[in-house]
Coordinates of C-alpha atoms in Angstrom, one line a residue:
Chain A
D404 CA -2.3 -15.8 12.6
A405 CA -2.1 -16.6 8.8
G406 CA -3.1 -13.5 7.8
V407 CA -5.4 -11.7 5.4
I408 CA -6.1 -13.8 3.2
Q409 CA -7.3 -13.2 -0.7
S410 CA -9.1 -15.4 -3.4
P411 CA -8.9 -15.9 -5.8
R412 CA -4.3 -14.9 -6.2
H413 CA -5.1 -14.5 -10.7
E414 CA -8.3 -14.4 -12.6
V415 CA -8.9 -13.3 -15.7
T416 CA -11.7 -12.6 -17.4
E417 CA -13.9 -11.2 -20.7
M418 CA -15.0 -7.3 -21.1
G419 CA -18.3 -7.3 -19.6
Q420 CA -18.4 -10.1 -16.9
E421 CA -18.8 -9.6 -13.2
V422 CA -15.3 -9.9 -10.9
T423 CA -15.7 -10.9 -7.6
L424 CA -13.0 -10.1 -5.5
R425 CA -12.9 -11.7 -2.2
C426 CA -11.4 -11.0 1.3
K427 CA -10.9 -12.2 4.9
P428 CA -9.3 -9.4 7.1
I429 CA -7.0 -10.5 10.4
S430 CA -9.1 -11.7 13.0
G431 CA -10.0 -8.9 15.4
H432 CA -9.2 -6.2 12.9
N433 CA -10.9 -2.9 13.3
S434 CA -10.8 -1.3 9.3
L435 CA -10.7 -2.7 6.4
F436 CA -9.1 -1.4 2.9
W437 CA -9.0 -1.8 -0.8
Y438 CA -6.1 -0.7 -2.8
R439 CA -5.7 -1.6 -6.9
Q440 CA -2.3 -1.4 -7.6
T441 CA -1.2 -0.6 -12.0
M442 CA 2.0 1.1 -13.0
M443 CA 1.1 3.2 -13.5
R444 CA -1.1 5.4 -11.1
G445 CA 0.4 3.2 -8.0
L446 CA -1.3 2.1 -5.3
E447 CA -4.6 3.8 -5.1
L448 CA -7.2 3.3 -2.0
L449 CA -10.4 2.4 -3.4
I450 CA -12.7 2.2 0.1
Y451 CA -12.2 1.4 3.8
F452 CA -14.0 -0.1 6.3
N453 CA -14.4 0.3 10.4
N454 CA -15.8 -1.7 12.1
N455 CA -18.0 -3.6 8.8
V456 CA -19.7 0.4 7.6
P457 CA -17.7 1.4 4.6
I458 CA -16.1 5.4 6.5
D459 CA -14.3 6.6 2.7
D460 CA -15.2 5.0 -0.8
S461 CA -13.9 7.9 -2.8
G462 CA -11.6 6.3 -4.8
M463 CA -14.2 4.3 -6.0
P464 CA -12.9 4.9 -9.5
E465 CA -16.7 4.2 -11.0
D466 CA -20.7 2.9 -10.8
R467 CA -19.3 -0.1 -11.6
F468 CA -17.6 -0.9 -8.3
S469 CA -19.0 -2.4 -5.2
A470 CA -17.6 -3.3 -2.0
K471 CA -19.7 -4.9 1.3
M472 CA -18.5 -5.8 4.6
P473 CA -21.6 -8.9 6.3
N474 CA -19.7 -8.9 8.7
A475 CA -16.5 -8.1 10.3
S476 CA -14.5 -11.2 8.4
F477 CA -15.0 -11.3 4.4
S478 CA -16.2 -8.6 2.3
T479 CA -15.9 -8.5 -1.2
L480 CA -14.9 -5.5 -4.2
K481 CA -17.2 -6.8 -7.1
I482 CA -16.9 -5.1 -10.5
Q483 CA -19.8 -5.6 -12.7
P484 CA -19.2 -5.3 -15.9
S485 CA -15.6 -5.5 -15.9
E486 CA -13.9 -3.7 -19.1
P487 CA -10.0 -4.5 -19.9
R488 CA -8.5 -1.1 -17.9
D489 CA -9.8 -2.9 -14.9
S490 CA -7.0 -4.8 -15.1
A491 CA -4.5 -4.3 -12.3
V492 CA -3.8 -6.4 -9.0
Y493 CA -5.5 -5.7 -6.4
F494 CA -5.6 -5.5 -2.7
C495 CA -7.1 -5.7 0.3
A496 CA -5.6 -4.6 3.6
S497 CA -7.2 -5.1 7.4
S498 CA -5.5 -3.2 10.6
P499 CA -6.4 -3.5 14.3
L500 CA -6.2 0.6 15.4
Y501 CA -5.2 3.5 14.5
N502 CA -1.8 4.0 14.5
S503 CA -1.3 0.8 13.4
P504 CA 0.0 -0.7 9.9
L505 CA -1.5 -2.2 7.4
H506 CA -1.7 -5.6 7.4
F507 CA -1.7 -6.6 3.3
G508 CA -2.8 -9.7 1.9
N509 CA -2.0 -11.7 -1.4
G510 CA -3.3 -9.5 -3.8
T511 CA -5.6 -11.0 -6.9
R512 CA -4.1 -9.9 -9.9
L513 CA -6.9 -9.4 -12.6
T514 CA -7.3 -9.2 -16.6
V515 CA -9.5 -8.5 -18.6
T516 CA -9.3 -9.0 -22.3
Chain B
E113 CA -4.9 17.3 -1.3
L114 CA -1.7 15.7 -0.3
K115 CA 1.1 14.3 -2.9
V116 CA 3.7 11.7 -2.0
E117 CA 6.1 11.9 -3.6
Q118 CA 9.6 9.3 -3.4
N119 CA 12.7 9.6 -5.0
P120 CA 14.8 8.5 -6.8
L121 CA 12.3 6.1 -8.1
F122 CA 14.9 4.1 -8.9
L123 CA 17.7 2.9 -7.8
S124 CA 20.1 0.8 -8.8
M125 CA 23.4 0.4 -6.2
Q126 CA 26.3 -1.4 -5.6
E127 CA 26.9 -3.7 -2.0
G128 CA 28.5 -2.6 0.7
K129 CA 27.9 1.2 -0.2
N130 CA 25.6 3.3 1.4
Y131 CA 22.5 5.5 0.4
T132 CA 18.7 7.3 1.2
I133 CA 15.9 7.5 -0.3
Y134 CA 13.4 10.4 0.2
C135 CA 10.0 10.9 0.9
N136 CA 8.1 14.0 0.4
Y137 CA 4.8 15.0 1.2
S138 CA 2.2 18.4 0.9
T139 CA 0.3 18.8 3.4
T140 CA 1.1 18.5 7.3
S141 CA 1.1 14.6 9.4
D142 CA 2.9 13.3 11.8
R143 CA 1.9 9.8 10.6
L144 CA 3.9 7.9 7.8
Y145 CA 5.1 4.2 7.2
W146 CA 8.0 2.1 4.5
Y147 CA 6.8 -0.8 3.3
R148 CA 8.8 -3.2 1.5
Q149 CA 7.5 -4.7 -1.8
D150 CA 9.1 -8.2 -3.7
P151 CA 8.2 -8.4 -7.1
G152 CA 5.2 -10.3 -8.1
K153 CA 4.2 -10.6 -3.2
S154 CA 3.1 -8.6 -1.3
L155 CA 3.3 -5.2 0.8
E156 CA 5.5 -5.9 4.3
S157 CA 5.3 -3.4 6.3
L158 CA 9.1 -2.2 7.5
F159 CA 8.5 1.2 10.7
V160 CA 5.9 3.1 12.1
L161 CA 6.5 6.7 12.3
L162 CA 4.5 8.8 14.7
S163 CA 6.0 11.6 15.5
N164 CA 8.2 14.3 14.5
G165 CA 12.2 13.9 15.2
A166 CA 10.5 9.5 15.0
V167 CA 14.1 7.4 14.0
K168 CA 13.6 3.7 13.2
Q169 CA 16.1 1.5 13.6
E170 CA 15.9 -3.1 11.7
G171 CA 19.3 -3.7 10.7
R172 CA 20.4 -2.2 7.7
L173 CA 17.2 0.1 7.2
M174 CA 16.4 3.7 8.9
A175 CA 14.2 5.6 9.0
S176 CA 13.3 8.5 10.4
L177 CA 10.6 11.6 9.9
D178 CA 11.0 15.4 9.9
T179 CA 7.3 16.4 10.2
K180 CA 8.6 20.5 9.6
A181 CA 10.3 19.5 6.6
R182 CA 7.2 16.5 5.3
L183 CA 10.4 14.8 4.6
S184 CA 10.7 11.7 6.1
T185 CA 14.5 9.9 5.3
L186 CA 15.1 5.6 4.4
H187 CA 18.9 5.2 4.8
I188 CA 20.7 1.8 3.8
T189 CA 23.9 1.1 5.2
A190 CA 26.7 -1.4 4.0
A191 CA 23.3 -2.5 1.1
V192 CA 22.8 -6.4 0.5
H193 CA 21.5 -8.7 -2.7
D194 CA 19.2 -9.5 -0.4
L195 CA 17.5 -5.3 0.2
S196 CA 16.5 -5.7 -3.8
A197 CA 12.1 -4.3 -3.2
T198 CA 10.2 -1.8 -3.9
Y199 CA 10.2 0.3 -1.4
F200 CA 6.7 2.8 -0.8
C201 CA 6.9 5.5 1.8
A202 CA 2.5 6.8 3.3
V203 CA 1.4 9.3 4.6
D204 CA -2.0 9.2 6.4
P205 CA -3.2 13.0 5.1
S206 CA -5.9 13.5 8.7
Q207 CA -5.0 15.1 11.4
G208 CA -7.6 13.4 13.4
G209 CA -6.4 10.3 11.8
S210 CA -9.0 8.9 9.1
E211 CA -6.5 5.8 8.0
K212 CA -7.1 6.8 4.5
L213 CA -3.0 6.3 3.6
V214 CA -1.5 7.4 0.4
F215 CA 0.8 6.7 -1.0
G216 CA 4.5 7.0 -2.5
K217 CA 5.3 5.5 -6.5
G218 CA 8.2 3.7 -4.8
T219 CA 11.6 3.8 -4.8
K220 CA 12.8 0.1 -7.1
L221 CA 16.6 -0.7 -5.4
T222 CA 17.8 -2.6 -7.1
V223 CA 21.8 -4.4 -5.2
N224 CA 23.9 -5.9 -8.1
P225 CA 27.5 -7.8 -6.3

């Protein structure tokens, strides 16, 4: 099992550019989560999907953020346009069942200059 | 809104000593998780606590849950340097089960020789 795979590992972009983060969950996991981690705010849940359907996107900070899960093996988080305050580590996580722990990917460190 | 508070946020201890990290939460829940994060790395699941009185142990770490007090503890016995990391507790606020975990700010543990 390769675990949750995120790409890219690092992304540096200029303010105003579009950024797309990618995630491949563990095969067979029904739920997928996008978290953002910063020193100031800690770990924040942005959105989560169950069986490819978005269940709760109340953590998405603004309309500039969007997430999709077109199939069970792929999800994207897009920021358009990006701003310096979006700089953070973005984690994708998946889980197989309710009451199971989340399996986190290695994260994407985003820097917006 | 569920609030999850950990204390201390920073902990420096000597090898061989014992200590406890506390995780308090503000609303009823009987599902609590502990994670470990090494610097620059992903989060790794340590314990899943699913009922009042649950106790789990792995090596030098022991976690417990008191749902009536809304408190979980992570006890470290005879600390060793390899335990240096940041430890997070996470709580599921939904009685029906939404998988929408709320994380504490984390406790950064440094074990000194």
